[in-house]
CSV table of C-alpha atoms in Angstrom, one decimal:
chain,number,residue,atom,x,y,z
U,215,UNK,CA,122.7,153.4,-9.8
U,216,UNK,CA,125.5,155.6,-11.3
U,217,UNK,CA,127.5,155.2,-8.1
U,218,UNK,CA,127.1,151.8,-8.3
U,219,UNK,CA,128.3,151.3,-11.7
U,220,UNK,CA,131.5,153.8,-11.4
U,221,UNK,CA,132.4,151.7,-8.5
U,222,UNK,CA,132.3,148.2,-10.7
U,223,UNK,CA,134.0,149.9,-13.6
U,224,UNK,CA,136.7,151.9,-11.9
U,225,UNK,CA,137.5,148.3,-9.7
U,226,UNK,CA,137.5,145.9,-12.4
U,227,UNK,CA,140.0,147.8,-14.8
U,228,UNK,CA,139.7,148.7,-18.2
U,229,UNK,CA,140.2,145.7,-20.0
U,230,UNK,CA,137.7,143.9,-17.8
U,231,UNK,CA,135.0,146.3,-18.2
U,232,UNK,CA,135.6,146.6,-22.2
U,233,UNK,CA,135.1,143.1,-22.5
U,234,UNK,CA,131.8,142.7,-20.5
U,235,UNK,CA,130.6,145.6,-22.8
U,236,UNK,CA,131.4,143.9,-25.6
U,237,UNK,CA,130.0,140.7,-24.4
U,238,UNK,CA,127.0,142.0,-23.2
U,239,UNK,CA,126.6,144.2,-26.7
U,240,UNK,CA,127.2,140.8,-28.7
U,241,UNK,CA,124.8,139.4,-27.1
U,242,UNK,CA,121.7,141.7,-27.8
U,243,UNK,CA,121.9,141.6,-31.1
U,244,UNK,CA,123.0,138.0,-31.4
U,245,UNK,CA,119.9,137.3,-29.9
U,246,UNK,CA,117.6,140.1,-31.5
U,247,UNK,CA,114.4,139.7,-34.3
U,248,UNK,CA,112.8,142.9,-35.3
U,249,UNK,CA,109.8,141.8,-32.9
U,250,UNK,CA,112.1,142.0,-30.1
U,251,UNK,CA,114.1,145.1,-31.0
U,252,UNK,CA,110.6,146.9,-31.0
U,253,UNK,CA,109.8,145.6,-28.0
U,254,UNK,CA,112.7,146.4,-26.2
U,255,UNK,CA,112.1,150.3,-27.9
U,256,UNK,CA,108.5,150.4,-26.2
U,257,UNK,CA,109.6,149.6,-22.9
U,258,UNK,CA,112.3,152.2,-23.1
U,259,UNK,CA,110.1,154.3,-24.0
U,260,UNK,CA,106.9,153.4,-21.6
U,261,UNK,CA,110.1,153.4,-18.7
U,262,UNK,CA,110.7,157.1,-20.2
U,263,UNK,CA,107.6,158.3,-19.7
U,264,UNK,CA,106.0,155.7,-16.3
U,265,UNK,CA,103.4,155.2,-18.3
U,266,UNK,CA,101.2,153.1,-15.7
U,267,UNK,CA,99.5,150.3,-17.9
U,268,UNK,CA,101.7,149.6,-21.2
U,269,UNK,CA,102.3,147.0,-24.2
U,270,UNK,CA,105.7,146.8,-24.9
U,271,UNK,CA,106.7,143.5,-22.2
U,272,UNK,CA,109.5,142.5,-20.3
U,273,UNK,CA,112.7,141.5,-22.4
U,274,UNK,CA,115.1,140.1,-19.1
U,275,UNK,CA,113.4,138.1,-16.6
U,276,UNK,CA,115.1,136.1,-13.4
U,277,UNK,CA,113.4,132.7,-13.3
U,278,UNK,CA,114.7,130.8,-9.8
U,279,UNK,CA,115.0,127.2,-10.7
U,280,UNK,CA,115.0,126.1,-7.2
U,281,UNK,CA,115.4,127.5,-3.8
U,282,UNK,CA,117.6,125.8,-2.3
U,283,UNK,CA,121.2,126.2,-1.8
U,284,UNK,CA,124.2,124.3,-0.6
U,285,UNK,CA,125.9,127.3,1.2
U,286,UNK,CA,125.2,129.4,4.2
U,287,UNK,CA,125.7,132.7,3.1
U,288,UNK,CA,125.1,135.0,6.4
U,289,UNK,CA,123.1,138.0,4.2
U,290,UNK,CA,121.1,135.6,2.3
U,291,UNK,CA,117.4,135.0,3.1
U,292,UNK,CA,118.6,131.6,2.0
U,293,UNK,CA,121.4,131.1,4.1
U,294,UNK,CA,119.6,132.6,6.7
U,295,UNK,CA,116.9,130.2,6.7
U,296,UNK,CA,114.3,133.0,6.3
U,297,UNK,CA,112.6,132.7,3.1
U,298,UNK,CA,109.2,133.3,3.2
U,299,UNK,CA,108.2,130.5,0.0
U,300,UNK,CA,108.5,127.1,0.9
U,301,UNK,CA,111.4,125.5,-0.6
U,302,UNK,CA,110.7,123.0,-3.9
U,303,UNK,CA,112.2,123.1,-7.3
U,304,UNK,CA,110.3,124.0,-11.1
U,305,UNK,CA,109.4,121.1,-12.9
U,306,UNK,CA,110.8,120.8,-16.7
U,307,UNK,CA,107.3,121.1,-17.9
U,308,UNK,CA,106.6,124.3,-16.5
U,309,UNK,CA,110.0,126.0,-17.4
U,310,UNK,CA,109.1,125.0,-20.8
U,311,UNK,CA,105.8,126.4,-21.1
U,312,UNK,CA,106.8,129.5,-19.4
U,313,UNK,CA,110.0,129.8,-22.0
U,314,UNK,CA,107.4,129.4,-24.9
U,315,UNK,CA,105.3,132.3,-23.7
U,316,UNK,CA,108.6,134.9,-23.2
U,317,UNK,CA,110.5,133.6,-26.5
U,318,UNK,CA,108.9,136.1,-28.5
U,319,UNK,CA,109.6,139.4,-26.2
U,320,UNK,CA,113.1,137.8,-23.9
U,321,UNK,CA,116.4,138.6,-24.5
U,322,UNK,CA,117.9,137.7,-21.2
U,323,UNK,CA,116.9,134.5,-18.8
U,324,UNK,CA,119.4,134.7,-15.5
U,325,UNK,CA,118.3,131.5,-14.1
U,326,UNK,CA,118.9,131.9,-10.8
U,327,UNK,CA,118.2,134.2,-7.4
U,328,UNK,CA,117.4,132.3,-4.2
U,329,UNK,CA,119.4,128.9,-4.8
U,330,UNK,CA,122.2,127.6,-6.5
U,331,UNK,CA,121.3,126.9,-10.0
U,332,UNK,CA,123.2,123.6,-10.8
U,333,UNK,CA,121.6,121.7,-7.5
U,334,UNK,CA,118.6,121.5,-10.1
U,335,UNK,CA,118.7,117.7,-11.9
U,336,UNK,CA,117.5,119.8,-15.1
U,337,UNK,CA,119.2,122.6,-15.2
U,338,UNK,CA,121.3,121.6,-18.7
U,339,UNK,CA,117.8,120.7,-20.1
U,340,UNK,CA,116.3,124.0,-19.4
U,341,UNK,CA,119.5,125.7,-20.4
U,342,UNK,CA,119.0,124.4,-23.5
U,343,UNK,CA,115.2,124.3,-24.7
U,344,UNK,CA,116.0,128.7,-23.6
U,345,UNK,CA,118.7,129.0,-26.0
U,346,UNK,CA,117.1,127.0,-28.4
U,347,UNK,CA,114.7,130.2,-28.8
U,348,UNK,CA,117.0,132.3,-28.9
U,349,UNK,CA,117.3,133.5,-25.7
U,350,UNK,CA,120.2,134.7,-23.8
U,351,UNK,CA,121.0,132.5,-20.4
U,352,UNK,CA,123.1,133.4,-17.6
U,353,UNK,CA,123.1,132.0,-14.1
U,354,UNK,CA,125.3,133.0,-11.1
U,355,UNK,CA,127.2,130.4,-9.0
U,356,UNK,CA,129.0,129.7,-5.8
U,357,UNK,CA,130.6,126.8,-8.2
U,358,UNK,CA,131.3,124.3,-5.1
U,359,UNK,CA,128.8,121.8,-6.8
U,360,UNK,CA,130.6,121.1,-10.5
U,361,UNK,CA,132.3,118.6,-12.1
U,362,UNK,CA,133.6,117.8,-15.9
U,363,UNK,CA,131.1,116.3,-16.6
U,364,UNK,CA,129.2,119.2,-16.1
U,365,UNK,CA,131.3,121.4,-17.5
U,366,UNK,CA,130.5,119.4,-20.7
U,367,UNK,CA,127.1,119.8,-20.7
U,368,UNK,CA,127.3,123.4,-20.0
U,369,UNK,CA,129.3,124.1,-22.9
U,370,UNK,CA,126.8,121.7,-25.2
U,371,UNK,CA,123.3,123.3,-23.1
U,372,UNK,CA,124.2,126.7,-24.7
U,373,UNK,CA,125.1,128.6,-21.6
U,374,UNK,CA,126.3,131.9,-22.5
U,375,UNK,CA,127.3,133.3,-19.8
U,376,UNK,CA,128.3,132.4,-15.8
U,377,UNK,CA,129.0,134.7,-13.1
U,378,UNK,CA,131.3,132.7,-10.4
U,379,UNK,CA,131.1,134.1,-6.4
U,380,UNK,CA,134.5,134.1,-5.4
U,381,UNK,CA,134.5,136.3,-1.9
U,382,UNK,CA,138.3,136.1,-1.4
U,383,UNK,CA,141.9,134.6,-1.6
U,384,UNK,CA,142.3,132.4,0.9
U,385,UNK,CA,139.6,130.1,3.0
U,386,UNK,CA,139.4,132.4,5.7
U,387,UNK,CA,138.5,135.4,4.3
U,388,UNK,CA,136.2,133.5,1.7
U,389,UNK,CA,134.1,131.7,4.6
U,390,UNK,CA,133.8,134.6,6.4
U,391,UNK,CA,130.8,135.2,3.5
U,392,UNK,CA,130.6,131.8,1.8
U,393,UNK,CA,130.0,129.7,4.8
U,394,UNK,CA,130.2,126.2,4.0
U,395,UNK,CA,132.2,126.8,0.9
U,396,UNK,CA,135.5,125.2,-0.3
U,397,UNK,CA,137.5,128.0,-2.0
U,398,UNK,CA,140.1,125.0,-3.6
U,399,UNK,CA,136.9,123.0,-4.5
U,400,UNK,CA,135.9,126.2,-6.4
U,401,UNK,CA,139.2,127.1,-8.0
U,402,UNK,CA,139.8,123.5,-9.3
U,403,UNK,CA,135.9,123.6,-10.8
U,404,UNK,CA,136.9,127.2,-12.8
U,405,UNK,CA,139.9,125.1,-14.3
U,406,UNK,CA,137.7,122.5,-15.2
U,407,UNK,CA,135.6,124.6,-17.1
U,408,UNK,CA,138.4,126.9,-18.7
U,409,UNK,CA,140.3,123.9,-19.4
U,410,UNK,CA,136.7,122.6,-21.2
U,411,UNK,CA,135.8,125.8,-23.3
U,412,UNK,CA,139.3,125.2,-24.4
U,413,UNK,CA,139.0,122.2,-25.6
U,414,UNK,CA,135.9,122.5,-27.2
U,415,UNK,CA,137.4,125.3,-28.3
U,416,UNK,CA,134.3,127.7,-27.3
U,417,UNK,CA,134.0,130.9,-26.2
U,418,UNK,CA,130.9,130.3,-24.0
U,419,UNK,CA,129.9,130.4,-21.8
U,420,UNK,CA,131.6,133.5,-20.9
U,421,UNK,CA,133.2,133.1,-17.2
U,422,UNK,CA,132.9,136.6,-15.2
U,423,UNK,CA,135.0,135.9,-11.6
U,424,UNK,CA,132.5,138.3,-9.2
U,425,UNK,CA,133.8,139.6,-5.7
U,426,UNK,CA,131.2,140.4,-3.6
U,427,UNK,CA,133.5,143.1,-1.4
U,428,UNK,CA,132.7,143.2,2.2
U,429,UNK,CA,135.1,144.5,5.3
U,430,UNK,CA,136.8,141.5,5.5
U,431,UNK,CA,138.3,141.3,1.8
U,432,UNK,CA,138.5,145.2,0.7
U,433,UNK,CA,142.4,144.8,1.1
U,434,UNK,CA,142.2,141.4,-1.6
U,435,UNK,CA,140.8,143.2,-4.9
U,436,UNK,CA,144.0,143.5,-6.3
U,437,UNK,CA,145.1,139.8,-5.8
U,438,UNK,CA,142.2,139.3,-6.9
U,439,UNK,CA,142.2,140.3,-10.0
U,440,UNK,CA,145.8,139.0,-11.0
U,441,UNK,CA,144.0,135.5,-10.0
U,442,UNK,CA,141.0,136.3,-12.4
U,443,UNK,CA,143.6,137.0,-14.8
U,444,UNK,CA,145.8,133.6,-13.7
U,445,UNK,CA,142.6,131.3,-14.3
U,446,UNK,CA,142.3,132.5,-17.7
U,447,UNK,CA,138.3,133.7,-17.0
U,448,UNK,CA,136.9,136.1,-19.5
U,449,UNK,CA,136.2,139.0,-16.9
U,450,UNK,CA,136.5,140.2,-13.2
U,451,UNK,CA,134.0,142.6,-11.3
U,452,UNK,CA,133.6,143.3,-7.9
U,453,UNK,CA,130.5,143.4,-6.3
U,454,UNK,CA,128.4,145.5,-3.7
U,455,UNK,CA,127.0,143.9,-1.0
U,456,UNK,CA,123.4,144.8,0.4
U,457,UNK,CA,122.5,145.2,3.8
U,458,UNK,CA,119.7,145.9,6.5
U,459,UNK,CA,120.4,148.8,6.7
U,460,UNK,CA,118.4,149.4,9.6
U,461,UNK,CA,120.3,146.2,11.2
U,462,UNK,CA,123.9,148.3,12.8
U,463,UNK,CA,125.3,145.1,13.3
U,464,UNK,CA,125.3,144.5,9.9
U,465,UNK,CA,126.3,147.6,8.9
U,466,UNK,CA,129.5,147.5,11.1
U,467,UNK,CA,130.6,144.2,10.6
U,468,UNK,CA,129.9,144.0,6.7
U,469,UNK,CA,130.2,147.5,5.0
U,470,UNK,CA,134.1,148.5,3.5
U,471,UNK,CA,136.0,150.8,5.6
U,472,UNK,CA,136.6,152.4,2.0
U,473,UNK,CA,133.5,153.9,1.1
U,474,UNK,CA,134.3,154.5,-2.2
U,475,UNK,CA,134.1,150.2,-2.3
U,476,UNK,CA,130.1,150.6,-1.0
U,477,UNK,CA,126.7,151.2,-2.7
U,478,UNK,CA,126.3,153.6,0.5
U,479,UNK,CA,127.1,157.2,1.4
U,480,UNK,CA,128.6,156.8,4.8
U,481,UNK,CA,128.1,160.5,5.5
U,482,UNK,CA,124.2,160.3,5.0
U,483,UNK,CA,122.6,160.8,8.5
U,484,UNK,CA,120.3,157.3,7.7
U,485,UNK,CA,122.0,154.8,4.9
U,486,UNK,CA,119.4,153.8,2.2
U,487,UNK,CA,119.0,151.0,0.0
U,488,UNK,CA,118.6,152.7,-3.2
U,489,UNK,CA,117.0,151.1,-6.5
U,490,UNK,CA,116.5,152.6,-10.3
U,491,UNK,CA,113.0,150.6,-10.1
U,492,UNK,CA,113.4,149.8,-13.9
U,493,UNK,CA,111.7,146.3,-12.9
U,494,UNK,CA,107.8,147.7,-13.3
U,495,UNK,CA,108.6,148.2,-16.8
U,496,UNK,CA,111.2,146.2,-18.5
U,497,UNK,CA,111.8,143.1,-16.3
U,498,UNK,CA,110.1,140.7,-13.8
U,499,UNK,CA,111.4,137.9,-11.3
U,500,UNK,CA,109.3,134.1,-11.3
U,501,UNK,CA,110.0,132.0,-8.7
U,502,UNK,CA,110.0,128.2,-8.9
U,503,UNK,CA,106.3,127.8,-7.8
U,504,UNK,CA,105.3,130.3,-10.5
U,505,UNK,CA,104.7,133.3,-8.3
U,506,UNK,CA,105.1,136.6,-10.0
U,507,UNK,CA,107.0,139.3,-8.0
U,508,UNK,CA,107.8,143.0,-9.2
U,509,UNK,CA,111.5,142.5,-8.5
U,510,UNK,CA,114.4,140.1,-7.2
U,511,UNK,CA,114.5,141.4,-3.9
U,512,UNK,CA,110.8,139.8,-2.6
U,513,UNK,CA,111.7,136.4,-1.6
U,514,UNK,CA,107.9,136.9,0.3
U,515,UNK,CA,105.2,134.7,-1.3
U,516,UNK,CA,102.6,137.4,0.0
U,517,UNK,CA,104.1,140.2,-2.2
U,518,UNK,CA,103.5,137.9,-5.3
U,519,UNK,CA,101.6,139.7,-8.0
U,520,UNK,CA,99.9,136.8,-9.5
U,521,UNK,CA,101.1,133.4,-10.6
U,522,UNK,CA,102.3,132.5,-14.4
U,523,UNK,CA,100.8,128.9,-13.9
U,524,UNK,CA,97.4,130.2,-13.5
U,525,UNK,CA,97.3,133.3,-15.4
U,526,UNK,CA,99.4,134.4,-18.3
U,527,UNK,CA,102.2,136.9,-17.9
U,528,UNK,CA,100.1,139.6,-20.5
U,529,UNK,CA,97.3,139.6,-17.9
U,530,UNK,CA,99.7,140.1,-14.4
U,531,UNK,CA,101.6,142.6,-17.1
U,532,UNK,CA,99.0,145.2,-16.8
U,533,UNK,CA,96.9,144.1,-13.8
U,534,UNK,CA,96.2,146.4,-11.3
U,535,UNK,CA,99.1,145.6,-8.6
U,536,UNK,CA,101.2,146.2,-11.4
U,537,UNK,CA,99.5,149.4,-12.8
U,538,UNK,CA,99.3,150.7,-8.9
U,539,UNK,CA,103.3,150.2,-8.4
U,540,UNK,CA,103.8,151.7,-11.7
U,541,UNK,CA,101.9,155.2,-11.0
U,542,UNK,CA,104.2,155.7,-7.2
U,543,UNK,CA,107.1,156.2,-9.6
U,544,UNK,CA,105.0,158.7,-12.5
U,545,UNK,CA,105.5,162.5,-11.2
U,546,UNK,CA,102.0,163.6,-12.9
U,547,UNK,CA,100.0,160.9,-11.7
U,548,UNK,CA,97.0,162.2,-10.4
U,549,UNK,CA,94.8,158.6,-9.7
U,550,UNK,CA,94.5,157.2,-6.6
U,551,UNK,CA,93.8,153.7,-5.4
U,552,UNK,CA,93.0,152.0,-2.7
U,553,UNK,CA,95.4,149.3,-3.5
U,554,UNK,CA,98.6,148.7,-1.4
U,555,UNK,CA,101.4,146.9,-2.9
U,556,UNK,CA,104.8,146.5,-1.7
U,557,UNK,CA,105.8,149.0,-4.5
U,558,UNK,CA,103.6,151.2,-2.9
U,559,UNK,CA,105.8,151.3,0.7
U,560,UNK,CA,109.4,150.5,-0.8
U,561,UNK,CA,108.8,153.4,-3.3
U,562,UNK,CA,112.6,152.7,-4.7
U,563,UNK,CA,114.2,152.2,-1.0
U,564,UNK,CA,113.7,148.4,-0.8
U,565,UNK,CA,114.7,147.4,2.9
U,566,UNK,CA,116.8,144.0,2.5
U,567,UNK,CA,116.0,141.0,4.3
U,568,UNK,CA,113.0,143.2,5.6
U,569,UNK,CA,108.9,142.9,4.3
C-alpha cells in the first residue's frame, strides 16, 4: 500500500497531491460530530489491534447504485460481461433506509463500483438525501453519459467530490481501455461542469482527472497533466491498474514497461495482488440488491456476507463470516473454525477477476 501511494504522489506532482490532502482533510471534519470522531478512533484502534468481533462500525462504505455500465472496459467484470450478480438497479427507498442506518457512524459514501453511477434515474436524489446527513459523497465516472443539465443538479445534489476516468490523450490510446468511449464527448462534459461550478460559483464538487496507466499510455502522463491543468479540474492522479495476475496475457499486454508506474514488483518470481485488508474493520462494500461483501473486489453474489435488506448492518458487523475473516489477519489468534470465507483463502492476495 506504500508503494502504491509513492507512485500516485510522486506522478501527480506536488501541487496536485497538496490539494487532494487538503480536500480530503476538509472534508473529515466538515463532516465530523463527536459520535463520529469516536467512532472512527475505535476502529483505528480495533484495526490496531485485529480485534476479531468489535463496536466501533464502518465510517466509508461503497454503495453500487446499479450495475450496469455503458462502456466495455476489457479488465472489468463489467465490461467483461462476467459478473456473478444479476444486473438491476437500488430503488430510492432502499438507499434511503440504508443511508438512515450509516448516518450516525459514515463519513464517506463513494457511490459507485461495478456500473456507471449517473446511468441511475436517481442518482441526484440519492446524492442529496446522503449529504443531507452529513455525509461525504464521491462517485467515479467514465463521464460519456453527462449533460448541463446534469451538471446542474450535481452542483445543487451536494456532490462533493467526482473522480473522472480519462485513460489517455487522444481516441486511440483512450479506447484501447475505455472501449466504447468518446474521449471529445468526455472532454466537452468536464467543461460543462467546470464551466458550471463557475458559475454557480462552487467549489464542489471537487473534479479529480484519474489516469488509469496501462502499457499503452505510460508515455502520456505528462500531457496529461498539462490537460488536467488546461481544463481547470481541481486535481490529477494517476492510477494503477489491477490484473489476473495469473492470466500472462494480461500481464504482458497491460502492465507499464516502467515499473516504477505499477502496483507490481516485476522482479518477484510470481506477481501478487497485494491488499492492506483495512476493509474487515473500517469499511464495507453493498451492492444494489443489498448484498453485503467484505470488500470491493467480490462482484460474486456467493461471497456475500449477509444482506442489509434483511438484516441490519450491526448484526452482519459482528457475525461470524465477519469475525472468521477478521481473526486470518490477528497474529495471536489461537480459535479455529470450521467456517470458510473468501477472507479465509484471499488472506490479503485477492486474485482479480478470479473467485
Amino acid at each position: 500500500m506504500l508503494r502504491l501511494l509513492r507512485i500516485r504522489s510522486r506522478n501527480r506532482g506536488f501541487k496536485n497531491t497538496w490539494n487532494l490532502v487538503f480536500f480530503r482533510a476538509n472534508q473529515f471534519f466538515t463532516h465530523s460530530t463527536p459520535l463520529k470522531f469516536l467512532n472512527f478512533l475505535a476502529v483505528k484502534f480495533q484495526k490496531l489491534v485485529k480485534l476479531d468481533k468489535v463496536w466501533g462500525m464502518p465510517y466509508r462504505y461503497t454503495i453500487d447504485p446499479l450495475n450496469i455500465c455503458n462502456l466495455r472496459c476489457p479488465l472489468c467484470p463489467t465490461g467483461l460481461g462476467i459478473l456473478k450478480r444479476g444486473k438491476g438497479k437500488m430503488s430510492l427507498a432502499n438507499f434511503n433506509q440504508l443511508i438512515d442506518e450509516i448516518a450516525p457512524y459514515a463519513y464517506y459514501v463513494e457511490l459507485y463500483n461495478w456500473g456507471e453511477p449517473f446511468l441511475h434515474p436517481q442518482i441526484f436524489e440519492m446524492i442529496h438525501y446522503a449529504s443531507s446527513k452529513k455525509i461525504s459523497v464521491r462517485l467515479s465516472s467514465n463521464f460519456n453519459y453527462f449533460s448541463e443539465k446534469m451538471a446542474v443538479e450535481a452542483i445543487n445534489s451536494g456532490l462533493d467530490a467526482i473522480i473522472v476516468s480519462l485513460d489517455g490523450v487522444t481516441q486511440e490510446t483512450y479506447e484501447k481501455y475505455r472501449r466504447k468511449g468518446n474521449l471529445t464527448t468526455v472532454l466537452e462534459n468536464i467543461r460543462i461542469l467546470v464551466k458550471e461550478k463557475k458559475r454557480a460559483n462552487s467549489s464542489r464538487p471537487f473534479i479529480t482527472l484519474r489516469m488509469l496507466v496501462n502499457r499503452y499510455n505510460e508515455s502520456e502522463i505528462e500531457v496529461m497533466r498539462e490537460l488536467a491543468h488546461d481544463l481547470s479540474v481541481d486535481a490529477f492522479t494517476i492510477g494503477t491498474l489491477f490484473i489476473d495476475t495469473t492470466n500472462h496475457d494480461q500481464v504482458n499486454e497491460w502492465l507499464p514497461e516502467n515499473e516504477s508506474l505499477s502496483f507490481y514488483r516485476y522482479s518477484s518470481e510470481e506477481l501478487h495482488n497485494v491488499w492492506s485488508c483495512s476493509d474487515l474493520w473500517e469499511s464495507m462494500a453493498i451492492n444494489w440488491d443489498g448484498g453485503l461483501a467484505p470488500c470491493c473486489w467480490l462482484h460474486d453474489a456467493k461471497h456475500d456476507f449477509g444482506n442489509i435488506f434483511e438484516h441490519s448492518i450491526k448484526e452482519i458487523w459482528n457475525s461470524q463470516p465477519y469475525i472468521v475473516s477478521r481473526r486470518v489477519f490477528s497474529t495471536n489468534s489461537k480459535k479455529e473454525s470450521q467456517l470458510t470465507t473468501i477472507c479465509t483463502t484471499c488472506k490479503g492476495r485477492p486474485l482479480y477477476l478470479k473467485d
